[in-house]
Amino acid sequence: MDLPPEFFIFVAIGLAAQLVDGALGMAYGVTSASLLMAFGLPPAVASASVHAAEVATTGVSGLSHGLFGNVDRKLMWSLVLPGVLGAVTGAWLLASVDWRWLRPLVAAYLLALGLVLLWRAWRGQRRSPRQGGNVPLGLGAGFLDAVGGGGWGPLTTGHLMARHLEPRIAIGTANAAEFFISLAASVVFLATLGLGHVHVVLGLLVGGVVAAPFAAWLARRIPARPLMALVGLVISAVSLYNLLR
């Protein structure tokens, strides 16, 4: 297969997006899908390409986080099952329903969540983690991830941190669970849309796989309080960008 010149642009997009996603637990899908749509790809094709690449990148990222001790396996499985259901439903509906009206509502919600995390990081609040609520979290995050080309990371990582889970565990667990959500969504996209733009998927995949192990190591090395502040800052910035757009 002859690779077009822009292939290396997609590699750079995948590398940068996975470096942020693996270290902070979010922004791969949002960053990649936004840039792909800026290159002229339709939303459904951009989302399908991102999810196809994420099957490999999230797999490597989840394994890397597991090796560095960043994954709570019990929590991961409690998110995976409803998350897969939400992703399958969202991917199936994406081709026939326009969900653009939902994006500003989600962005406003995530902006509030990001500001809460920034406030807690500034105050240095540490409490015992709260349990429960994993089914609606996984269901909603999986659905929004499929219809928007991204969103699993900000919703799951942000919520888990808001429940006072240790930041590196929240990031690693969300990354590990995302493999199953991306796989489920990709199967539906493949069945309904087919797989076009192979060079786009391959570029995102190569860049993401290269960055994933280093990003997982970085998540373990950054202290909890600055890591929470970085997560809150990224969520707030992405949300503001989406609201202004």
mmCIF file of C-alpha atoms in Angstrom:
data_model
loop_
_atom_site.group_PDB
_atom_site.id
_atom_site.type_symbol
_atom_site.label_atom_id
_atom_site.label_comp_id
_atom_site.label_asym_id
_atom_site.label_seq_id
_atom_site.Cartn_x
_atom_site.Cartn_y
_atom_site.Cartn_z
ATOM 1 C CA MET A 1 0.000 0.000 0.000
ATOM 2 C CA ASP A 2 1.372 3.387 -1.040
ATOM 3 C CA LEU A 3 1.222 5.798 1.883
ATOM 4 C CA PRO A 4 0.253 9.428 1.096
ATOM 5 C CA PRO A 5 2.434 12.287 2.397
ATOM 6 C CA GLU A 6 -0.106 13.160 5.120
ATOM 7 C CA PHE A 7 0.387 9.702 6.681
ATOM 8 C CA PHE A 8 3.172 11.096 8.872
ATOM 9 C CA ILE A 9 0.876 13.896 10.001
ATOM 10 C CA PHE A 10 -1.527 11.226 11.286
ATOM 11 C CA VAL A 11 1.410 9.484 13.018
ATOM 12 C CA ALA A 12 2.268 12.760 14.788
ATOM 13 C CA ILE A 13 -1.393 13.259 15.758
ATOM 14 C CA GLY A 14 -1.571 9.730 17.182
ATOM 15 C CA LEU A 15 1.703 10.102 19.094
ATOM 16 C CA ALA A 16 0.805 13.453 20.651
ATOM 17 C CA ALA A 17 -2.759 12.404 21.480
ATOM 18 C CA GLN A 18 -1.684 9.129 23.112
ATOM 19 C CA LEU A 19 1.059 10.819 25.122
ATOM 20 C CA VAL A 20 -1.538 13.119 26.690
ATOM 21 C CA ASP A 21 -4.164 10.380 26.970
ATOM 22 C CA GLY A 22 -1.871 7.812 28.569
ATOM 23 C CA ALA A 23 -0.445 10.276 31.078
ATOM 24 C CA LEU A 24 -3.705 12.074 31.956
ATOM 25 C CA GLY A 25 -6.371 9.479 31.090
ATOM 26 C CA MET A 26 -8.103 11.502 28.375
ATOM 27 C CA ALA A 27 -7.999 13.514 25.140
ATOM 28 C CA TYR A 28 -6.942 10.864 22.582
ATOM 29 C CA GLY A 29 -10.360 10.580 20.975
ATOM 30 C CA VAL A 30 -11.273 14.241 21.321
ATOM 31 C CA THR A 31 -7.924 15.451 19.956
ATOM 32 C CA SER A 32 -7.698 12.930 17.129
ATOM 33 C CA ALA A 33 -11.322 13.213 16.006
ATOM 34 C CA SER A 34 -11.208 17.031 16.041
ATOM 35 C CA LEU A 35 -8.037 17.130 13.933
ATOM 36 C CA LEU A 36 -9.325 14.512 11.502
ATOM 37 C CA MET A 37 -12.541 16.493 10.985
ATOM 38 C CA ALA A 38 -10.377 19.586 10.430
ATOM 39 C CA PHE A 39 -8.777 17.608 7.567
ATOM 40 C CA GLY A 40 -12.238 17.188 6.057
ATOM 41 C CA LEU A 41 -13.281 13.740 7.258
ATOM 42 C CA PRO A 42 -17.007 13.331 8.082
ATOM 43 C CA PRO A 43 -17.774 12.887 11.826
ATOM 44 C CA ALA A 44 -18.819 9.230 11.463
ATOM 45 C CA VAL A 45 -15.662 8.344 9.496
ATOM 46 C CA ALA A 46 -13.434 10.277 11.932
ATOM 47 C CA SER A 47 -15.000 8.504 14.912
ATOM 48 C CA ALA A 48 -14.686 5.108 13.200
ATOM 49 C CA SER A 49 -11.001 5.750 12.361
ATOM 50 C CA VAL A 50 -10.189 6.877 15.910
ATOM 51 C CA HIS A 51 -11.890 3.866 17.481
ATOM 52 C CA ALA A 52 -10.194 1.451 15.084
ATOM 53 C CA ALA A 53 -6.767 2.881 15.996
ATOM 54 C CA GLU A 54 -7.664 2.926 19.702
ATOM 55 C CA VAL A 55 -8.161 -0.851 19.732
ATOM 56 C CA ALA A 56 -4.368 -1.171 19.468
ATOM 57 C CA THR A 57 -3.306 1.971 21.342
ATOM 58 C CA THR A 58 -5.582 1.397 24.341
ATOM 59 C CA GLY A 59 -4.531 -2.249 24.458
ATOM 60 C CA VAL A 60 -0.857 -1.296 24.714
ATOM 61 C CA SER A 61 -1.693 1.552 27.098
ATOM 62 C CA GLY A 62 -3.779 -0.703 29.375
ATOM 63 C CA LEU A 63 -1.041 -3.339 29.526
ATOM 64 C CA SER A 64 1.560 -0.663 30.279
ATOM 65 C CA HIS A 65 -0.539 0.821 33.084
ATOM 66 C CA GLY A 66 -1.080 -2.688 34.480
ATOM 67 C CA LEU A 67 2.667 -3.343 34.522
ATOM 68 C CA PHE A 68 3.235 -0.077 36.395
ATOM 69 C CA GLY A 69 0.524 -0.935 38.967
ATOM 70 C CA ASN A 70 -1.915 1.771 37.866
ATOM 71 C CA VAL A 71 -5.008 -0.451 37.332
ATOM 72 C CA ASP A 72 -7.766 -1.494 39.779
ATOM 73 C CA ARG A 73 -9.033 -4.616 37.985
ATOM 74 C CA LYS A 74 -12.298 -4.950 39.930
ATOM 75 C CA LEU A 75 -13.203 -1.351 39.189
ATOM 76 C CA MET A 76 -12.161 -1.786 35.560
ATOM 77 C CA TRP A 77 -14.575 -4.677 34.950
ATOM 78 C CA SER A 78 -17.428 -2.811 36.654
ATOM 79 C CA LEU A 79 -16.931 -0.049 34.063
ATOM 80 C CA VAL A 80 -16.309 -2.301 31.061
ATOM 81 C CA LEU A 81 -19.660 -4.122 30.946
ATOM 82 C CA PRO A 82 -21.961 -1.052 30.910
ATOM 83 C CA GLY A 83 -19.378 0.855 28.860
ATOM 84 C CA VAL A 84 -19.495 -1.725 26.064
ATOM 85 C CA LEU A 85 -23.308 -1.578 26.038
ATOM 86 C CA GLY A 86 -23.240 2.225 25.785
ATOM 87 C CA ALA A 87 -20.574 2.190 23.047
ATOM 88 C CA VAL A 88 -22.430 -0.362 20.924
ATOM 89 C CA THR A 89 -25.662 1.639 21.201
ATOM 90 C CA GLY A 90 -23.940 4.924 20.345
ATOM 91 C CA ALA A 91 -22.016 3.498 17.390
ATOM 92 C CA TRP A 92 -25.178 1.923 15.985
ATOM 93 C CA LEU A 93 -27.149 5.182 16.270
ATOM 94 C CA LEU A 94 -24.385 7.499 15.005
ATOM 95 C CA ALA A 95 -24.997 6.740 11.330
ATOM 96 C CA SER A 96 -28.704 7.640 11.528
ATOM 97 C CA VAL A 97 -29.047 10.316 14.243
ATOM 98 C CA ASP A 98 -27.460 13.773 14.509
ATOM 99 C CA TRP A 99 -26.047 14.152 18.035
ATOM 100 C CA ARG A 100 -24.430 17.583 17.620
ATOM 101 C CA TRP A 101 -26.981 19.156 19.978
ATOM 102 C CA LEU A 102 -25.602 16.990 22.788
ATOM 103 C CA ARG A 103 -22.014 18.215 22.567
ATOM 104 C CA PRO A 104 -22.404 21.645 24.223
ATOM 105 C CA LEU A 105 -24.313 20.081 27.127
ATOM 106 C CA VAL A 106 -21.545 17.544 27.695
ATOM 107 C CA ALA A 107 -18.895 20.264 27.345
ATOM 108 C CA ALA A 108 -20.600 22.424 29.988
ATOM 109 C CA TYR A 109 -20.831 19.454 32.363
ATOM 110 C CA LEU A 110 -17.162 18.560 31.843
ATOM 111 C CA LEU A 111 -16.121 22.183 32.371
ATOM 112 C CA ALA A 112 -17.773 22.120 35.805
ATOM 113 C CA LEU A 113 -16.076 18.791 36.578
ATOM 114 C CA GLY A 114 -12.676 20.146 35.510
ATOM 115 C CA LEU A 115 -13.067 23.196 37.745
ATOM 116 C CA VAL A 116 -13.942 20.949 40.699
ATOM 117 C CA LEU A 117 -10.730 18.962 40.168
ATOM 118 C CA LEU A 118 -8.679 22.174 39.926
ATOM 119 C CA TRP A 119 -10.228 23.405 43.163
ATOM 120 C CA ARG A 120 -9.436 20.149 44.965
ATOM 121 C CA ALA A 121 -5.876 20.129 43.664
ATOM 122 C CA TRP A 122 -5.384 23.694 44.879
ATOM 123 C CA ARG A 123 -6.895 22.896 48.285
ATOM 124 C CA GLY A 124 -5.047 19.594 48.532
ATOM 125 C CA GLN A 125 -8.189 17.703 49.608
ATOM 126 C CA ARG A 126 -7.705 13.970 50.233
ATOM 127 C CA ARG A 127 -10.545 11.711 51.391
ATOM 128 C CA SER A 128 -11.420 8.032 51.248
ATOM 129 C CA PRO A 129 -12.643 6.984 47.756
ATOM 130 C CA ARG A 130 -16.411 6.743 47.289
ATOM 131 C CA GLN A 131 -17.851 3.556 45.820
ATOM 132 C CA GLY A 132 -20.800 2.950 43.486
ATOM 133 C CA GLY A 133 -22.222 4.631 40.421
ATOM 134 C CA ASN A 134 -20.079 2.640 37.984
ATOM 135 C CA VAL A 135 -22.973 1.348 35.852
ATOM 136 C CA PRO A 136 -24.414 4.763 34.847
ATOM 137 C CA LEU A 137 -20.884 6.167 34.492
ATOM 138 C CA GLY A 138 -19.782 3.374 32.144
ATOM 139 C CA LEU A 139 -23.035 3.433 30.185
ATOM 140 C CA GLY A 140 -23.036 7.198 29.656
ATOM 141 C CA ALA A 141 -19.306 7.497 28.953
ATOM 142 C CA GLY A 142 -19.371 4.605 26.456
ATOM 143 C CA PHE A 143 -22.345 6.092 24.602
ATOM 144 C CA LEU A 144 -20.886 9.601 24.424
ATOM 145 C CA ASP A 145 -17.498 8.236 23.381
ATOM 146 C CA ALA A 146 -19.049 6.470 20.369
ATOM 147 C CA VAL A 147 -21.282 9.317 19.186
ATOM 148 C CA GLY A 148 -18.647 12.026 19.677
ATOM 149 C CA GLY A 149 -15.426 10.285 18.654
ATOM 150 C CA GLY A 150 -14.127 10.665 22.200
ATOM 151 C CA GLY A 151 -15.230 11.353 25.749
ATOM 152 C CA TRP A 152 -14.566 8.144 27.645
ATOM 153 C CA GLY A 153 -11.385 9.523 29.212
ATOM 154 C CA PRO A 154 -12.634 12.899 30.505
ATOM 155 C CA LEU A 155 -15.858 11.416 31.900
ATOM 156 C CA THR A 156 -14.457 8.290 33.545
ATOM 157 C CA THR A 157 -11.126 9.695 34.727
ATOM 158 C CA GLY A 158 -12.699 12.940 35.905
ATOM 159 C CA HIS A 159 -15.495 11.151 37.765
ATOM 160 C CA LEU A 160 -13.167 8.658 39.417
ATOM 161 C CA MET A 161 -10.924 11.482 40.613
ATOM 162 C CA ALA A 162 -13.960 13.435 41.808
ATOM 163 C CA ARG A 163 -14.770 10.357 43.929
ATOM 164 C CA HIS A 164 -11.300 10.789 45.516
ATOM 165 C CA LEU A 165 -9.659 7.821 43.795
ATOM 166 C CA GLU A 166 -5.878 8.141 43.565
ATOM 167 C CA PRO A 167 -5.155 9.963 40.269
ATOM 168 C CA ARG A 168 -2.790 7.379 38.759
ATOM 169 C CA ILE A 169 -5.279 4.569 39.531
ATOM 170 C CA ALA A 170 -8.136 6.563 37.993
ATOM 171 C CA ILE A 171 -6.063 7.212 34.860
ATOM 172 C CA GLY A 172 -4.739 3.653 34.521
ATOM 173 C CA THR A 173 -8.118 2.004 35.152
ATOM 174 C CA ALA A 174 -9.913 4.264 32.663
ATOM 175 C CA ASN A 175 -7.229 3.548 30.043
ATOM 176 C CA ALA A 176 -7.407 -0.212 30.575
ATOM 177 C CA ALA A 177 -11.226 -0.259 30.352
ATOM 178 C CA GLU A 178 -11.142 1.867 27.208
ATOM 179 C CA PHE A 179 -9.689 -1.015 25.186
ATOM 180 C CA PHE A 180 -12.945 -2.954 25.480
ATOM 181 C CA ILE A 181 -15.080 0.104 24.721
ATOM 182 C CA SER A 182 -13.045 0.916 21.593
ATOM 183 C CA LEU A 183 -13.166 -2.713 20.457
ATOM 184 C CA ALA A 184 -16.964 -2.883 20.821
ATOM 185 C CA ALA A 185 -17.522 0.416 19.009
ATOM 186 C CA SER A 186 -15.110 -0.560 16.225
ATOM 187 C CA VAL A 187 -16.937 -3.831 15.544
ATOM 188 C CA VAL A 188 -20.208 -1.925 15.082
ATOM 189 C CA PHE A 189 -18.545 0.779 12.950
ATOM 190 C CA LEU A 190 -16.959 -1.914 10.778
ATOM 191 C CA ALA A 191 -20.319 -3.615 10.286
ATOM 192 C CA THR A 192 -22.237 -0.405 9.509
ATOM 193 C CA LEU A 193 -19.665 1.844 7.803
ATOM 194 C CA GLY A 194 -16.885 -0.475 6.656
ATOM 195 C CA LEU A 195 -13.223 0.461 7.052
ATOM 196 C CA GLY A 196 -12.030 3.208 4.742
ATOM 197 C CA HIS A 197 -9.103 5.610 5.099
ATOM 198 C CA VAL A 198 -6.758 2.795 6.171
ATOM 199 C CA HIS A 199 -3.751 5.144 6.090
ATOM 200 C CA VAL A 200 -5.476 7.374 8.673
ATOM 201 C CA VAL A 201 -6.058 4.443 11.031
ATOM 202 C CA LEU A 202 -2.518 3.136 10.509
ATOM 203 C CA GLY A 203 -0.958 6.536 11.191
ATOM 204 C CA LEU A 204 -2.907 7.052 14.410
ATOM 205 C CA LEU A 205 -2.097 3.490 15.464
ATOM 206 C CA VAL A 206 1.667 3.768 14.901
ATOM 207 C CA GLY A 207 1.968 7.058 16.766
ATOM 208 C CA GLY A 208 -0.222 5.867 19.652
ATOM 209 C CA VAL A 209 1.565 2.541 20.169
ATOM 210 C CA VAL A 210 4.966 4.260 20.281
ATOM 211 C CA ALA A 211 3.810 6.776 22.936
ATOM 212 C CA ALA A 212 1.701 4.459 25.160
ATOM 213 C CA PRO A 213 4.405 2.827 27.399
ATOM 214 C CA PHE A 214 6.148 6.138 28.118
ATOM 215 C CA ALA A 215 2.843 7.821 28.950
ATOM 216 C CA ALA A 216 1.951 5.061 31.459
ATOM 217 C CA TRP A 217 5.345 5.446 33.137
ATOM 218 C CA LEU A 218 4.819 9.197 33.290
ATOM 219 C CA ALA A 219 1.436 8.783 35.027
ATOM 220 C CA ARG A 220 3.133 6.805 37.821
ATOM 221 C CA ARG A 221 5.946 9.318 38.255
ATOM 222 C CA ILE A 222 3.929 12.562 38.493
ATOM 223 C CA PRO A 223 2.798 13.274 42.109
ATOM 224 C CA ALA A 224 -0.947 12.989 42.809
ATOM 225 C CA ARG A 225 -1.728 16.662 43.424
ATOM 226 C CA PRO A 226 -0.060 18.082 40.266
ATOM 227 C CA LEU A 227 -1.520 15.183 38.282
ATOM 228 C CA MET A 228 -5.044 16.056 39.439
ATOM 229 C CA ALA A 229 -4.412 19.700 38.554
ATOM 230 C CA LEU A 230 -3.226 18.725 35.057
ATOM 231 C CA VAL A 231 -6.304 16.557 34.512
ATOM 232 C CA GLY A 232 -8.601 19.355 35.673
ATOM 233 C CA LEU A 233 -6.790 21.831 33.431
ATOM 234 C CA VAL A 234 -7.056 19.601 30.337
ATOM 235 C CA ILE A 235 -10.758 18.864 30.943
ATOM 236 C CA SER A 236 -11.508 22.569 31.433
ATOM 237 C CA ALA A 237 -9.499 23.648 28.373
ATOM 238 C CA VAL A 238 -11.052 21.050 26.031
ATOM 239 C CA SER A 239 -14.534 21.856 27.337
ATOM 240 C CA LEU A 240 -14.056 25.591 26.833
ATOM 241 C CA TYR A 241 -12.779 24.989 23.320
ATOM 242 C CA ASN A 242 -15.814 22.851 22.467
ATOM 243 C CA LEU A 243 -18.236 25.394 23.949
ATOM 244 C CA LEU A 244 -16.658 28.298 22.045
ATOM 245 C CA ARG A 245 -16.623 26.285 18.819
#
